[in-house]
Coordinates of N, CA, C and O and ligand atoms in Angstrom, one line a residue:
M154 N 0.8 -1.2 0.0 CA 0.0 0.0 0.0 C 0.9 1.2 0.0 O 1.6 1.5 0.9
P155 N 0.8 2.1 -1.0 CA 1.6 3.3 -1.1 C 1.1 4.3 0.0 O -0.1 4.5 0.2
K156 N 2.0 5.0 0.6 CA 1.6 6.0 1.6 C 1.6 7.3 0.8 O 2.6 7.7 0.1
I157 N 0.5 8.0 0.9 CA 0.3 9.3 0.2 C 0.0 10.4 1.2 O -0.8 10.2 2.1
T158 N 0.7 11.5 1.0 CA 0.4 12.7 1.9 C -0.4 13.7 1.2 O 0.1 14.3 0.1
F159 N -1.6 14.0 1.7 CA -2.4 15.2 1.2 C -2.0 16.4 2.0 O -2.0 16.3 3.2
V160 N -1.7 17.5 1.3 CA -1.3 18.7 2.0 C -2.3 19.8 1.7 O -2.4 20.2 0.6
E161 N -3.1 20.1 2.8 CA -4.1 21.1 2.6 C -3.5 22.5 2.4 O -2.3 22.7 2.7
A162 N -4.3 23.5 1.9 CA -3.8 24.8 1.6 C -3.1 25.5 2.8 O -2.2 26.3 2.6
D163 N -3.6 25.1 4.0 CA -3.0 25.8 5.2 C -1.8 25.0 5.7 O -1.2 25.3 6.8
G164 N -1.3 24.0 5.0 CA -0.1 23.2 5.4 C -0.4 22.0 6.2 O 0.5 21.2 6.4
T165 N -1.7 21.8 6.6 CA -2.0 20.5 7.3 C -1.8 19.3 6.4 O -2.2 19.3 5.3
E166 N -1.1 18.3 7.0 CA -0.8 17.1 6.3 C -1.7 16.0 6.7 O -1.8 15.7 7.9
I167 N -2.2 15.2 5.8 CA -3.0 14.0 6.1 C -2.3 12.9 5.3 O -2.3 12.8 4.1
V168 N -1.8 11.9 6.1 CA -1.1 10.8 5.5 C -2.0 9.6 5.4 O -2.6 9.3 6.4
V169 N -2.2 9.0 4.3 CA -3.1 7.9 4.1 C -2.4 6.7 3.5 O -1.4 6.8 2.8
E170 N -2.8 5.5 3.9 CA -2.4 4.3 3.3 C -3.3 4.1 2.1 O -4.5 3.7 2.3
A171 N -2.8 4.4 1.0 CA -3.7 4.4 -0.2 C -3.9 3.0 -0.8 O -3.1 2.1 -0.6
R172 N -5.0 2.8 -1.5 CA -5.2 1.6 -2.3 C -4.8 1.8 -3.7 O -5.2 2.8 -4.4
S173 N -4.0 0.9 -4.2 CA -3.6 1.0 -5.6 C -4.8 0.5 -6.5 O -5.6 -0.3 -6.0
G174 N -4.8 1.0 -7.7 CA -5.8 0.5 -8.6 C -7.1 1.3 -8.6 O -8.0 1.1 -9.5
I175 N -7.3 2.2 -7.7 CA -8.4 3.1 -7.7 C -7.8 4.5 -7.8 O -6.6 4.7 -7.6
S176 N -8.7 5.5 -8.0 CA -8.2 6.8 -8.3 C -7.7 7.5 -7.0 O -8.1 7.2 -5.9
L177 N -6.9 8.5 -7.2 CA -6.4 9.4 -6.1 C -7.6 10.1 -5.5 O -7.7 10.1 -4.2
M178 N -8.6 10.5 -6.2 CA -9.8 11.1 -5.7 C -10.5 10.1 -4.8 O -10.9 10.4 -3.7
E179 N -10.7 8.9 -5.2 CA -11.4 7.9 -4.4 C -10.6 7.6 -3.1 O -11.2 7.4 -2.1
N180 N -9.3 7.6 -3.2 CA -8.5 7.4 -2.0 C -8.7 8.6 -1.0 O -8.8 8.4 0.2
A181 N -8.8 9.8 -1.6 CA -9.0 11.0 -0.7 C -10.4 10.9 0.0 O -10.5 11.1 1.2
I182 N -11.4 10.6 -0.8 CA -12.8 10.5 -0.2 C -12.9 9.4 0.8 O -13.4 9.6 1.9
A183 N -12.2 8.3 0.5 CA -12.3 7.1 1.5 C -11.6 7.5 2.8 O -11.9 6.9 3.8
N184 N -10.7 8.4 2.7 CA -10.0 8.8 3.9 C -10.4 10.2 4.5 O -9.6 10.8 5.3
N185 N -11.6 10.6 4.1 CA -12.1 11.9 4.6 C -11.2 13.1 4.4 O -11.1 13.9 5.3
V186 N -10.5 13.2 3.3 CA -9.7 14.4 3.0 C -10.6 15.5 2.6 O -11.3 15.4 1.5
D187 N -10.7 16.5 3.4 CA -11.7 17.6 3.1 C -11.5 18.4 1.8 O -12.4 18.8 1.2
G188 N -10.2 18.5 1.4 CA -9.9 19.4 0.3 C -10.3 18.9 -1.1 O -10.1 19.6 -2.1
I189 N -10.8 17.7 -1.2 CA -11.3 17.1 -2.5 C -12.8 17.0 -2.4 O -13.3 16.3 -1.5
E190 N -13.6 17.6 -3.3 CA -15.0 17.5 -3.2 C -15.6 16.5 -4.2 O -16.5 15.7 -3.8
A191 N -15.1 16.4 -5.4 CA -15.5 15.4 -6.4 C -17.0 15.3 -6.6 O -17.7 14.3 -6.5
E192 N -17.6 16.4 -6.9 CA -19.1 16.5 -7.1 C -19.6 15.6 -8.2 O -20.7 15.1 -8.1
C193 N -18.8 15.3 -9.2 CA -19.4 14.5 -10.3 C -19.1 13.0 -10.1 O -19.4 12.2 -11.0
G194 N -18.4 12.7 -9.0 CA -18.1 11.3 -8.7 C -17.0 10.7 -9.6 O -16.9 9.4 -9.6
G195 N -16.2 11.5 -10.2 CA -15.1 10.9 -11.0 C -15.3 10.8 -12.5 O -14.6 10.1 -13.2
S196 N -16.3 11.6 -13.0 CA -16.6 11.5 -14.5 C -15.9 12.6 -15.3 O -16.2 12.8 -16.4
C197 N -15.0 13.3 -14.6 CA -14.2 14.4 -15.3 C -15.1 15.5 -15.8 O -15.0 15.9 -16.9
M198 N -16.1 15.8 -15.0 CA -17.1 16.8 -15.4 C -17.3 18.0 -14.4 O -18.1 18.8 -14.7
C199 N -16.5 18.0 -13.3 CA -16.8 19.0 -12.3 C -15.6 19.9 -11.9 O -15.7 21.0 -11.5
A200 N -14.4 19.3 -12.1 CA -13.2 20.0 -11.7 C -13.1 20.3 -10.2 O -12.4 21.3 -9.8
T201 N -13.8 19.6 -9.4 CA -13.7 19.9 -7.9 C -12.8 18.8 -7.2 O -13.0 18.6 -6.0
C202 N -12.0 18.2 -8.0 CA -11.1 17.2 -7.4 C -9.6 17.7 -7.8 O -8.7 16.9 -7.8
H203 N -9.5 19.0 -8.0 CA -8.2 19.6 -8.5 C -7.2 19.4 -7.4 O -7.4 19.5 -6.2
C204 N -5.9 19.1 -7.9 CA -4.8 19.0 -6.9 C -3.5 19.4 -7.7 O -3.6 19.5 -8.9
Y205 N -2.5 19.5 -7.0 CA -1.2 19.9 -7.5 C -0.2 18.8 -7.2 O 0.0 18.4 -6.1
L206 N 0.4 18.2 -8.3 CA 1.4 17.2 -8.2 C 2.7 17.6 -8.8 O 2.7 18.4 -9.7
A207 N 3.8 16.9 -8.4 CA 5.1 17.2 -9.0 C 5.1 16.6 -10.4 O 4.6 15.5 -10.6
D208 N 5.6 17.3 -11.4 CA 5.6 16.8 -12.8 C 6.3 15.5 -12.9 O 5.9 14.7 -13.8
D209 N 7.3 15.3 -12.1 CA 8.1 14.1 -12.3 C 7.7 12.9 -11.4 O 8.4 12.0 -11.2
Q210 N 6.5 13.0 -10.9 CA 6.0 12.0 -10.0 C 5.9 10.6 -10.7 O 5.4 10.5 -11.8
A211 N 6.5 9.6 -10.1 CA 6.6 8.3 -10.7 C 5.1 7.8 -10.8 O 4.3 8.0 -9.9
G212 N 4.9 7.0 -11.8 CA 3.6 6.4 -12.0 C 2.5 7.3 -12.5 O 1.4 6.8 -12.7
L213 N 2.8 8.5 -12.8 CA 1.7 9.5 -13.2 C 1.3 9.2 -14.6 O 2.2 9.2 -15.5
S214 N 0.0 9.1 -14.9 CA -0.5 8.9 -16.2 C -0.4 10.2 -17.0 O -0.4 11.3 -16.4
V215 N -0.3 10.1 -18.3 CA -0.3 11.3 -19.2 C -1.7 11.9 -19.2 O -2.7 11.2 -19.2
M216 N -1.8 13.2 -19.1 CA -3.0 13.9 -19.1 C -3.8 13.8 -20.5 O -3.2 14.0 -21.5
Q217 N -5.0 13.4 -20.4 CA -5.8 13.3 -21.6 C -6.5 14.6 -21.9 O -6.6 15.5 -21.1
D218 N -7.1 14.8 -23.1 CA -7.7 16.0 -23.6 C -8.8 16.5 -22.7 O -9.0 17.7 -22.4
D219 N -9.7 15.5 -22.2 CA -10.9 16.0 -21.4 C -10.4 16.5 -20.1 O -11.0 17.5 -19.6
E220 N -9.4 15.9 -19.5 CA -8.9 16.4 -18.2 C -8.3 17.8 -18.4 O -8.6 18.7 -17.7
D221 N -7.5 18.0 -19.5 CA -6.9 19.3 -19.8 C -8.0 20.3 -20.0 O -7.8 21.5 -19.5
E222 N -9.0 20.0 -20.6 CA -10.1 20.9 -20.9 C -10.8 21.3 -19.5 O -11.1 22.5 -19.3
M223 N -11.1 20.3 -18.7 CA -11.8 20.6 -17.4 C -10.9 21.4 -16.5 O -11.4 22.2 -15.6
L224 N -9.6 21.3 -16.6 CA -8.7 22.1 -15.8 C -8.8 23.6 -16.1 O -8.4 24.4 -15.3
G225 N -9.5 23.9 -17.2 CA -9.8 25.3 -17.5 C -10.9 25.9 -16.6 O -11.2 27.1 -16.6
F226 N -11.6 25.0 -15.8 CA -12.7 25.4 -15.0 C -12.4 25.3 -13.5 O -13.4 25.4 -12.7
V227 N -11.2 25.1 -13.1 CA -10.9 25.0 -11.7 C -11.1 26.3 -10.9 O -10.9 27.4 -11.5
A228 N -11.5 26.2 -9.6 CA -11.7 27.4 -8.8 C -10.4 28.1 -8.4 O -10.4 29.3 -8.4
S229 N -9.4 27.3 -8.1 CA -8.1 27.9 -7.7 C -7.2 27.9 -8.9 O -7.5 27.2 -9.9
E230 N -6.2 28.7 -8.9 CA -5.3 28.9 -10.0 C -4.8 27.5 -10.6 O -4.4 26.7 -9.8
R231 N -4.8 27.4 -11.9 CA -4.2 26.3 -12.5 C -2.7 26.5 -12.6 O -2.3 27.6 -13.0
K232 N -1.9 25.6 -12.2 CA -0.5 25.7 -12.2 C 0.1 24.5 -13.0 O -0.6 23.6 -13.4
P233 N 1.4 24.6 -13.3 CA 2.0 23.5 -14.1 C 1.7 22.1 -13.6 O 1.6 21.2 -14.3
G234 N 1.7 21.9 -12.3 CA 1.4 20.6 -11.7 C -0.1 20.2 -11.5 O -0.4 19.2 -10.9
S235 N -1.0 21.1 -12.0 CA -2.4 20.8 -11.8 C -2.9 19.6 -12.5 O -2.6 19.3 -13.6
R236 N -3.6 18.8 -11.7 CA -4.3 17.6 -12.3 C -5.6 17.4 -11.6 O -5.9 18.0 -10.6
L237 N -6.5 16.6 -12.2 CA -7.7 16.2 -11.6 C -7.5 14.9 -11.0 O -7.2 13.9 -11.7
S238 N -7.7 14.8 -9.7 CA -7.3 13.6 -8.9 C -8.2 12.4 -9.3 O -7.8 11.2 -9.1
C239 N -9.4 12.6 -9.9 CA -10.2 11.4 -10.4 C -9.6 10.8 -11.6 O -10.0 9.7 -12.0
Q240 N -8.7 11.5 -12.3 CA -8.1 10.9 -13.5 C -6.7 10.3 -13.2 O -6.1 9.8 -14.2
I241 N -6.3 10.2 -12.0 CA -5.1 9.6 -11.6 C -5.3 8.3 -10.9 O -5.9 8.2 -9.9
T242 N -4.8 7.2 -11.5 CA -4.9 5.9 -10.9 C -3.7 5.7 -10.0 O -2.6 5.8 -10.4
V243 N -4.0 5.4 -8.7 CA -2.9 5.2 -7.8 C -2.1 3.8 -8.1 O -2.8 2.8 -8.3
T244 N -0.8 3.9 -8.1 CA 0.0 2.7 -8.3 C 1.0 2.6 -7.1 O 1.2 3.6 -6.4
D245 N 1.6 1.4 -6.9 CA 2.5 1.2 -5.9 C 3.7 2.2 -6.0 O 4.4 2.5 -5.0
D246 N 4.0 2.6 -7.3 CA 5.1 3.5 -7.5 C 4.9 4.9 -6.8 O 5.9 5.7 -6.7
M247 N 3.7 5.1 -6.4 CA 3.4 6.5 -5.9 C 3.7 6.6 -4.4 O 3.3 7.6 -3.7
D248 N 4.3 5.5 -3.8 CA 4.6 5.6 -2.4 C 5.4 6.8 -2.1 O 6.4 7.1 -2.7
G249 N 5.0 7.6 -1.1 CA 5.7 8.8 -0.7 C 5.2 10.1 -1.4 O 5.8 11.1 -1.2
M250 N 4.3 9.9 -2.3 CA 3.8 11.1 -3.1 C 3.2 12.1 -2.2 O 2.5 11.8 -1.3
Q251 N 3.4 13.4 -2.6 CA 2.7 14.5 -1.9 C 1.7 15.1 -2.9 O 2.0 15.3 -4.0
V252 N 0.5 15.3 -2.4 CA -0.6 15.9 -3.2 C -1.0 17.2 -2.5 O -1.6 17.2 -1.4
H253 N -0.7 18.3 -3.2 CA -1.1 19.6 -2.6 C -2.5 19.9 -3.0 O -2.8 19.8 -4.2
L254 N -3.3 20.4 -2.1 CA -4.7 20.7 -2.4 C -4.8 22.3 -2.5 O -4.2 23.0 -1.8
P255 N -5.7 22.7 -3.4 CA -5.9 24.1 -3.6 C -6.8 24.7 -2.5 O -7.4 24.0 -1.7
A256 N -6.8 26.0 -2.4 CA -7.5 26.7 -1.3 C -9.0 26.5 -1.4 O -9.7 26.4 -0.5
E257 N -9.5 26.4 -2.7 CA -10.9 26.2 -2.9 C -11.2 25.3 -4.1 O -10.4 25.3 -5.0
Q258 N -12.3 24.6 -4.0 CA -12.7 23.7 -5.1 C -13.9 24.1 -5.9 O -14.1 23.6 -7.0
N259 N -14.7 25.1 -5.4 CA -15.8 25.6 -6.2 C -16.2 26.9 -5.8 O -15.7 27.5 -4.9
Ligands
LIG407 S1 -14.5 14.2 -9.6 FE1 -15.4 15.6 -11.0 S2 -13.8 16.1 -12.3 FE2 -12.9 14.8 -10.9

């Protein structure tokens, strides 16, 4: 089980034992991480699961066009490491990953 640290906008860290094979968003929801809302349930339609990841994060999937498009609707600033957490499948390679959360999701 990869350990993933969610870092809220105020610096609060939440370390979770994540499940591989499901999305980063699903892992956040399962562990009551407040900074991820996921209003559409993971259909890449709401942009309320926005997070910031390091570009060189191991195991990170390539961004698809629909995710890129939805990132145009995020409430907090889009940055180079911006991703939608529902589009990221957690893998064992992600052990130690830090996921920074934006100040607001909608
Ligand atoms: S949960 Fe809605 S876009 Fe990710």
